[in-house]
Short mmCIF file of C-alpha atoms in Angstrom, two decimals:
data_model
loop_
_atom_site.label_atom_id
_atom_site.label_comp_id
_atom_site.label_asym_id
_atom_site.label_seq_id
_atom_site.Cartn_x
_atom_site.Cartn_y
_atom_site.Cartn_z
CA UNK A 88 0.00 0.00 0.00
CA UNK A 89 1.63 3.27 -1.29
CA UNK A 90 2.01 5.70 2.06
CA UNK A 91 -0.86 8.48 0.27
CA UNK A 92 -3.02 5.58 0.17
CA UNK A 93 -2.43 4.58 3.65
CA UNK A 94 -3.12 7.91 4.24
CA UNK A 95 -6.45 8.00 2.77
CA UNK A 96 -7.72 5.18 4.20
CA UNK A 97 -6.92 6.93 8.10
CA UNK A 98 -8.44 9.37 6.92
CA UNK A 99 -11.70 7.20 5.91
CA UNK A 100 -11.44 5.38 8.99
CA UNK A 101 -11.40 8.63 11.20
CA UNK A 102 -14.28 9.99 9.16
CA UNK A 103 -16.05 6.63 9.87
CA UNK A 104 -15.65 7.03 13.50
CA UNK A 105 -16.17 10.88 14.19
CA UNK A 106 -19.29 11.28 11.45
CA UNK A 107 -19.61 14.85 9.74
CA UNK A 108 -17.64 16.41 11.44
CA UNK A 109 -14.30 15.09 8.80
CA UNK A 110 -15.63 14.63 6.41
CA UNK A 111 -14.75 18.24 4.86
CA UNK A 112 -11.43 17.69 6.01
CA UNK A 113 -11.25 13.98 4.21
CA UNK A 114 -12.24 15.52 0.92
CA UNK A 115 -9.93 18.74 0.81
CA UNK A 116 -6.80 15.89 1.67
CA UNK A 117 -8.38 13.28 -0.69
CA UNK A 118 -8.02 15.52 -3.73
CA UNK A 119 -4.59 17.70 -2.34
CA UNK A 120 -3.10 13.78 -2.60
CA UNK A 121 -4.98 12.78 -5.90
CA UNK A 122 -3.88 15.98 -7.94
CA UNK A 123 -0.03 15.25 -6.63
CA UNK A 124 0.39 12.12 -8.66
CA UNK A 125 0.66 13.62 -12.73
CA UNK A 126 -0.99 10.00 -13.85
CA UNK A 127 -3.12 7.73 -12.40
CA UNK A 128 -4.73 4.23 -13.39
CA UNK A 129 -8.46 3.74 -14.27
CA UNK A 130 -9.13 1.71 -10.71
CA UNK A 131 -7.53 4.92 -9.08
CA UNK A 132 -9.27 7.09 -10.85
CA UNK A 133 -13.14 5.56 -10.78
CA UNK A 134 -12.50 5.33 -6.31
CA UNK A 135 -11.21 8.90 -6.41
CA UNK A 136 -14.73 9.96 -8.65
CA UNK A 137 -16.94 7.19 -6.34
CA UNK A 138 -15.59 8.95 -2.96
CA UNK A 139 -15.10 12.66 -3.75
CA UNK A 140 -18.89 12.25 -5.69
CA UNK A 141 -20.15 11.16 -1.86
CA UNK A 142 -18.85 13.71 0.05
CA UNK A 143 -19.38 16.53 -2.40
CA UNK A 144 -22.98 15.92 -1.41
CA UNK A 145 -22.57 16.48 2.37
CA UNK A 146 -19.75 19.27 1.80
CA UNK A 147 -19.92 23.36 2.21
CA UNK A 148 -20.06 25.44 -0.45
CA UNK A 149 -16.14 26.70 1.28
CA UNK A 150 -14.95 23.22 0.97
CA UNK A 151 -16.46 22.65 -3.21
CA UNK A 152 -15.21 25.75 -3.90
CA UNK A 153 -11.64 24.82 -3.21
CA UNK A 154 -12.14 21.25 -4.39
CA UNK A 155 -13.30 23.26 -8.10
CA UNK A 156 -10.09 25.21 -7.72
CA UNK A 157 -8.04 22.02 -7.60
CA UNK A 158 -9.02 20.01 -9.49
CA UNK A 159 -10.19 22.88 -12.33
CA UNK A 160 -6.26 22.50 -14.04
CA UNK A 161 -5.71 18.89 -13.33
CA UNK A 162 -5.49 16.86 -16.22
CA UNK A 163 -6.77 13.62 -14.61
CA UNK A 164 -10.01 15.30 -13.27
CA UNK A 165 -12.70 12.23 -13.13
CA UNK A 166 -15.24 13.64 -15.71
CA UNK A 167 -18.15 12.24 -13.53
CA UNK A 168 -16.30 15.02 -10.34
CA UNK A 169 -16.00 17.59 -13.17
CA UNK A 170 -19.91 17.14 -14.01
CA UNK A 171 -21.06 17.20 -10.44
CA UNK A 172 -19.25 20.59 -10.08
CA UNK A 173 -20.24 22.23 -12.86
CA UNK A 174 -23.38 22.01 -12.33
CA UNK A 175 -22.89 23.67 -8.90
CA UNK A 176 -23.28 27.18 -7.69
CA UNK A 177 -21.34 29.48 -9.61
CA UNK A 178 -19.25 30.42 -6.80
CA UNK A 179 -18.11 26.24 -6.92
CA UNK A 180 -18.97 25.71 -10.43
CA UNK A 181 -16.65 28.58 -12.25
CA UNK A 182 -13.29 27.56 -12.27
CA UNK A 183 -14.05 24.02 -13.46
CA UNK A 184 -16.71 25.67 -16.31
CA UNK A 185 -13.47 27.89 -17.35
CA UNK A 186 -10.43 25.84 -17.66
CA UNK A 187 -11.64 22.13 -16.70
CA UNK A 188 -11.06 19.86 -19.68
CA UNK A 189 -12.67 17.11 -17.86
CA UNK A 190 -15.75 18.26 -19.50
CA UNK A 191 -16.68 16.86 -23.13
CA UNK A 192 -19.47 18.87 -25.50
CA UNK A 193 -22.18 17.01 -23.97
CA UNK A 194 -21.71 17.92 -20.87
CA UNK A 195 -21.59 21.51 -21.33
CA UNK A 196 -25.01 21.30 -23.23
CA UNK A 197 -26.44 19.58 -19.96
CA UNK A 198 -25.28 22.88 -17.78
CA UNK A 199 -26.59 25.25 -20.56
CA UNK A 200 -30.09 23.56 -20.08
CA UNK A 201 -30.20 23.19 -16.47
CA UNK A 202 -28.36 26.35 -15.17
CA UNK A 203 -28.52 30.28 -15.91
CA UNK A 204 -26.78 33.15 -17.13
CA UNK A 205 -24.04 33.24 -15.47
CA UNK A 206 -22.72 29.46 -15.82
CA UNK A 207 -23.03 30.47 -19.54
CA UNK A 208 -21.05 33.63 -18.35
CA UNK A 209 -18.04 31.11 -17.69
CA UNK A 210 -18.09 28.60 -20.38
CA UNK A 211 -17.59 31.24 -22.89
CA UNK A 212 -14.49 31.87 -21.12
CA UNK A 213 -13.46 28.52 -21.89
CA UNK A 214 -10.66 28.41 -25.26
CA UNK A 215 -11.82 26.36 -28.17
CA UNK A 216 -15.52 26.07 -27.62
CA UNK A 217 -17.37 23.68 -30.20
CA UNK A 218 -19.65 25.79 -32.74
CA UNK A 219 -22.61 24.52 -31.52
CA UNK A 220 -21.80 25.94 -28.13
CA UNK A 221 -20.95 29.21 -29.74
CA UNK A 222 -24.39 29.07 -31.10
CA UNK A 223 -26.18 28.51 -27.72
CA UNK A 224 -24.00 31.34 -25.96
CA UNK A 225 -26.01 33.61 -28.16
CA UNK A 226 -28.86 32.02 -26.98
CA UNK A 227 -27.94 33.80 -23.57
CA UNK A 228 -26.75 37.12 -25.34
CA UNK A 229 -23.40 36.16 -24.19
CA UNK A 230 -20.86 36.58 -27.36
CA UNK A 231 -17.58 34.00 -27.39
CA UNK A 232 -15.42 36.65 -26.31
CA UNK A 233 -17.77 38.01 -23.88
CA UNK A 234 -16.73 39.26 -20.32
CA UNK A 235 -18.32 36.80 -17.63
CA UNK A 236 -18.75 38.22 -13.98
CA UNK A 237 -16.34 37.90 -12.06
CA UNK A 238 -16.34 35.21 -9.55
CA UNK A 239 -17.98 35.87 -6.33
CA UNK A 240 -15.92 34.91 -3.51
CA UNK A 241 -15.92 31.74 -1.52
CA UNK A 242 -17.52 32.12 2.11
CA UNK A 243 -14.36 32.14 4.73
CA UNK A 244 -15.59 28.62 6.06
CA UNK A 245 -12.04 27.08 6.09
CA UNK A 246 -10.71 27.88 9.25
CA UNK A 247 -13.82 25.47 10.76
CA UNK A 248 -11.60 22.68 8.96
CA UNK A 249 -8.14 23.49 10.98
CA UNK A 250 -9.79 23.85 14.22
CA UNK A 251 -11.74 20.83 13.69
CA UNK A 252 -8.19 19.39 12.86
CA UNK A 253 -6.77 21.00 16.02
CA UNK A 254 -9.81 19.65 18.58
CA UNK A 255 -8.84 16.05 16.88
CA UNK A 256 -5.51 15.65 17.69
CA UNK A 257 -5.34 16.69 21.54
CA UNK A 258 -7.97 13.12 21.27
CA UNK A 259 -6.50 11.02 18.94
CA UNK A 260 -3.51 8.46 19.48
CA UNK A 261 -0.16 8.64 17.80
CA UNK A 262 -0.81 6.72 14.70
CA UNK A 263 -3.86 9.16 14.01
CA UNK A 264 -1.70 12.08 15.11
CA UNK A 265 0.79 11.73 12.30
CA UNK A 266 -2.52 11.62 9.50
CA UNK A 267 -3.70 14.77 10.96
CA UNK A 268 -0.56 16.64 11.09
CA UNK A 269 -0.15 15.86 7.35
CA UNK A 270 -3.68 16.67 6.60
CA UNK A 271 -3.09 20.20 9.12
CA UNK A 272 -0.70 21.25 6.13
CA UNK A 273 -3.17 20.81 3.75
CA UNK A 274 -5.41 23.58 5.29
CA UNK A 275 -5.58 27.05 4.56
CA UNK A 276 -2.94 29.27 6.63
CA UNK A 277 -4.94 30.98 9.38
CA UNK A 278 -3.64 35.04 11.80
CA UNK A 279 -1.90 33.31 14.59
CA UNK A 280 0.21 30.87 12.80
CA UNK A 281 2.79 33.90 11.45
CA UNK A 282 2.50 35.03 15.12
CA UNK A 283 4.10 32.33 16.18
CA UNK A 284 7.71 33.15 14.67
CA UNK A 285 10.00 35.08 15.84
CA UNK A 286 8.91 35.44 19.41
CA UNK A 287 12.73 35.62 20.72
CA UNK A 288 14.92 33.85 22.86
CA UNK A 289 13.04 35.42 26.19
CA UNK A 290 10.08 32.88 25.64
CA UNK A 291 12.30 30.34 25.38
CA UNK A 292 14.44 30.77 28.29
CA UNK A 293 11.14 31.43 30.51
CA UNK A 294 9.91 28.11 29.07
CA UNK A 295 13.01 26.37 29.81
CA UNK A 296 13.22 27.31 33.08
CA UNK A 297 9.99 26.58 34.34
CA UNK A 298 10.32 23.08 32.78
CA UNK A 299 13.50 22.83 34.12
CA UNK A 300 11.66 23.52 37.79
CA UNK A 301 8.90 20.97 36.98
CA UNK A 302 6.32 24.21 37.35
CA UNK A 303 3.70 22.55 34.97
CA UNK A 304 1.47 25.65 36.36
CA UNK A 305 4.26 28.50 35.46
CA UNK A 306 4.77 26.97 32.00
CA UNK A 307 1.22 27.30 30.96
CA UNK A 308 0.88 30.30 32.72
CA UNK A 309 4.01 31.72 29.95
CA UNK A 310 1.89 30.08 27.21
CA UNK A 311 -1.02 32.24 28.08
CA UNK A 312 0.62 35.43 28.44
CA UNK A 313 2.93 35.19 25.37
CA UNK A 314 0.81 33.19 22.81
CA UNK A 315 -2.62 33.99 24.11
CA UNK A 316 -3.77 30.59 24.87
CA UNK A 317 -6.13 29.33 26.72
CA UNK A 318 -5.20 27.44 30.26
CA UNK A 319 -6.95 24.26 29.96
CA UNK A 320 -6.06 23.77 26.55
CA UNK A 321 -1.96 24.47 27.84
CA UNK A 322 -2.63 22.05 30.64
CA UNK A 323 -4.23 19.46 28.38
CA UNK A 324 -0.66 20.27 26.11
CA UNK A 325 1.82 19.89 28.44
CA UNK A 326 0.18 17.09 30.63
CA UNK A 327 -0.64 14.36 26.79
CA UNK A 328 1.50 11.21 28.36
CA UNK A 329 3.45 10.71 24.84
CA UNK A 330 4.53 13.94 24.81
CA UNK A 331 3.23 14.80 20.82
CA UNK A 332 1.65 17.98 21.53
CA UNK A 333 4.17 19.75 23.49
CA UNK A 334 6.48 18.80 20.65
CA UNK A 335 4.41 20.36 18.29
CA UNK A 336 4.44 23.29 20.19
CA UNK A 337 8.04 23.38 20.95
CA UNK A 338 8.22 22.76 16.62
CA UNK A 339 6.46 25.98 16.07
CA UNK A 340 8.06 28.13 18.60
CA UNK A 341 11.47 27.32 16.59
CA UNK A 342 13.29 25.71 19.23
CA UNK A 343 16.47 23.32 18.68
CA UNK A 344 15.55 20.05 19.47
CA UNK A 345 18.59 20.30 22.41
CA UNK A 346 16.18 22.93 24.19
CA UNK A 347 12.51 21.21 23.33
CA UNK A 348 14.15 17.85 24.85
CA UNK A 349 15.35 19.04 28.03
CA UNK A 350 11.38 21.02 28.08
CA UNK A 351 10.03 17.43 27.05
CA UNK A 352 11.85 15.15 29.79
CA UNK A 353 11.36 17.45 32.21
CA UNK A 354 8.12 18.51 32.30
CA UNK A 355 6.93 14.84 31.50
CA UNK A 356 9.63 12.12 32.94
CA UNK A 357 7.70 9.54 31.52
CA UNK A 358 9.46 10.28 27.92
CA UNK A 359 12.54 8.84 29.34
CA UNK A 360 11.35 5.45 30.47
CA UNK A 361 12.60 4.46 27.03
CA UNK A 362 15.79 5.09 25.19
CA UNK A 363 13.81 3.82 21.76
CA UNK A 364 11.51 6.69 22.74
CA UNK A 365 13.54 9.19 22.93
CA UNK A 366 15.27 8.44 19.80
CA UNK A 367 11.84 7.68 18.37
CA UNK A 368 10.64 11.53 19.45
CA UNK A 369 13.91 12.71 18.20
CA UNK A 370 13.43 11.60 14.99
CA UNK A 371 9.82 12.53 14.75
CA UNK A 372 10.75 16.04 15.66
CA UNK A 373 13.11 17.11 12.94
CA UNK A 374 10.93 15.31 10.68
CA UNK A 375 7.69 17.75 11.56
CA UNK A 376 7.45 20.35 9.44
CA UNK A 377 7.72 23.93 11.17
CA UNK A 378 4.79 25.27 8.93
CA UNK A 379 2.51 22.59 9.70
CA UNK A 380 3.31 22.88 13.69
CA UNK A 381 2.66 26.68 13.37
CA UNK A 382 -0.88 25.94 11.63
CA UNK A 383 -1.28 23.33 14.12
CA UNK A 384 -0.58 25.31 17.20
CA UNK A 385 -1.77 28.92 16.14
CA UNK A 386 -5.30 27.06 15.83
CA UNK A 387 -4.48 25.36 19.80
CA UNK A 388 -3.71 29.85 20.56
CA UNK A 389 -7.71 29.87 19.33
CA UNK A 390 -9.25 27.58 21.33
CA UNK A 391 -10.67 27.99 25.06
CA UNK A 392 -12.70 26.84 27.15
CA UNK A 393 -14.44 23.29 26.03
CA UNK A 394 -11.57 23.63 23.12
CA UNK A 395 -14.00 25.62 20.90
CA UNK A 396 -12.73 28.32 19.05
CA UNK A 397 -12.51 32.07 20.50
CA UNK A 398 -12.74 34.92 18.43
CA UNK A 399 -9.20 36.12 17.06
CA UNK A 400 -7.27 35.82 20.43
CA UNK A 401 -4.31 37.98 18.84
CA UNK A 402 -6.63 41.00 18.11
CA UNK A 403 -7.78 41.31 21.72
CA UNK A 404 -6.58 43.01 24.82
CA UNK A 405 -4.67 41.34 27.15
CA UNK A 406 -7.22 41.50 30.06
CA UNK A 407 -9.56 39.74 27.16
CA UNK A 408 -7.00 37.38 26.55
CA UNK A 409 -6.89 36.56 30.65
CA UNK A 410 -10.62 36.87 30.97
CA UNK A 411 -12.74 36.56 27.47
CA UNK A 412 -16.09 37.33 29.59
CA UNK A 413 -17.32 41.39 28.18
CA UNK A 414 -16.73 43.40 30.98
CA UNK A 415 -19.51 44.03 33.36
CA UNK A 416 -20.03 47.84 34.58
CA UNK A 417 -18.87 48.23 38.22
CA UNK A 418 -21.10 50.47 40.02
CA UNK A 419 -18.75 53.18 42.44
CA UNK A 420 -20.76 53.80 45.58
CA UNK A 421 -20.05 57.51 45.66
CA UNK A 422 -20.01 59.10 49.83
CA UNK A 423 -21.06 62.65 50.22
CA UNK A 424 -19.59 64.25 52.85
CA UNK A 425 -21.24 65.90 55.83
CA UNK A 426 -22.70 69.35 55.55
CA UNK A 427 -21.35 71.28 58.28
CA UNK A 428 -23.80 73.09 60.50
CA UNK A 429 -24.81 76.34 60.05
CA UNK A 430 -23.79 78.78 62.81
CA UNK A 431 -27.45 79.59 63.65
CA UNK A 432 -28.30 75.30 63.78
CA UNK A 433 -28.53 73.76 67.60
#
């Protein structure tokens, strides 16, 4: 089994087990590791079209939208996929109407009957149309070389997809964990993750030695402050047995692997039971990705209470960032002092 298959199928098996909730996720990663192989065979190709046709049903417009955009320049494009698109909302359906040659003559007759204006808008765009679809673009009073509107904009629904991703892998176990870090890197960048770089040796040093103290409380405490996160999702960090998401963070702060070890066996001994498993985190370590663990942990700096996501944490004050609960108006008992007595008063 080729390692992108074995990663679709944890990714089924996931989706099987949580419901809805990944199946977004499944379909973006499905088609970011179908469109990376130039070729593929006709087995390959009719499971790709039989699973990305089911969850297309179930799927936001966010998540078709960037599925269109994929798969709109891609060679290999199912044409059942490219028919189930294009027959979308325009928003989803554009990109493949424009440039997708997935899509034969008869297929761009069915859109012209079942779909409006503006679907016609887009396949006039496309470069060497058939004459008979010249002829029905006039039909619409849309001429070949005819401007189409430009595409609206995809709703911002992707971040729902990292945080989702995020929630998943404080749960999972470590053979999940390494599916969902790939799939992370698929995902669209989100604010906090260029927040994480460059935060300076200071953090690190204040991390180091409060790890270095076994102050579990201080470290998360340094979390919060600097990064903005949340204190039961640090605690839930720092205290994970294996070890995985303290790595991670450690990853996307940019420390060397000398400092994030000493951080890692101190603030959870249990890592050194086992030489294998410190060579084992070692190697998993320089093999993560920085970007990934910045995506993966900038989502974490979004999460509170409950682990559901806050409103951007990096725009806010710092008292909101201690206390997200709107400030309540504090009524100030005011004393007036004593009138002195007139001179004539007994």
């Amino acid at each position: 089994m080729s390692p992108a298959h074995s990663g679709i199928q944890a990714l089924i098996d996931i989706a099987r087990r949580d419901g809805m909730e990944m199946r977004p996720v499944l379909l973006r990663v499905l088609t970011d590791l179908y469109v990376q192989e130039p070729v593929h065979g006709a087995a390959e190709r009719t499971r790709f079209a039989e699973l990305a046709c089911r969850l297309l049903e179930r799927a936001e417009p966010a998540t078709r939208a960037a599925v269109a955009e994929r798969l709109a320049g891609y060679s290999e494009t199912p044409p059942q996929v490219a028919e189930k698109l294009s027959r979308d909302e325009i928003a989803v359906a554009a990109p493949i109407l424009k440039r997708s040659t997935a899509l034969n003559e008869a297929a761009l007759h069915m859109v012209l009957n079942f779909c409006g204006a503006a679907h016609a808008a887009a396949i006039a765009e496309r470069p060497d149309l058939p004459p008979r679809i010249v002829k029905r673009l006039a039909d619409f009073a849309i001429p070949r070389t005819g401007l189409a509107p430009k595409d609206e904009a995809a709703p911002d629904n992707e971040r729902g997809t990292t945080f989702a991703l995020a929630r998943r892998y404080l749960a999972a176990k470590s053979h999940e964990r390494l599916t969902i870090f790939s799939a992370i890197a698929a995902c669209p960048p989100i604010e906090n993750e260029e927040n994480l770089r460059g935060l300076g040796r200071g953090l690190h040093d204040k991390l180091e030695r409060a790890a270095l103290r076994h102050r579990t409380g201080e470290f998360v405490a340094h979390l919060h402050d600097a990064l903005g996160m949340a204190r039961d999702v640090g605690t839930r960090i720092v205290r994970d047995p294996s070890g995985e998401p303290l790595a991670v963070l450690c990853r996307a702060l940019d420390m060397p692997f000398s400092l994030a070890s000493r951080i890692l066996l101190f603030l959870n001994p249990s890592i050194s039971g086992s030489v294998q498993q410190v060579f084992g985190m070692a190697s998993r370590y320089m093999e993560m990705t920085p970007s990934g663990a910045r995506r993966l942990a900038g989502a974490w700096c979004e999460l509170g209470e409950g682990l559901r996501p806050e409103r951007a944490m990096w725009t806010q004050t710092r008292r909101e960032r201690i206390d997200p609960r709107p400030a309540t108006a504090r009524s100030i008992r005011c004393t007036t002092p004593a009138r002195p007595a007139a001179a004539n008063e007994s």
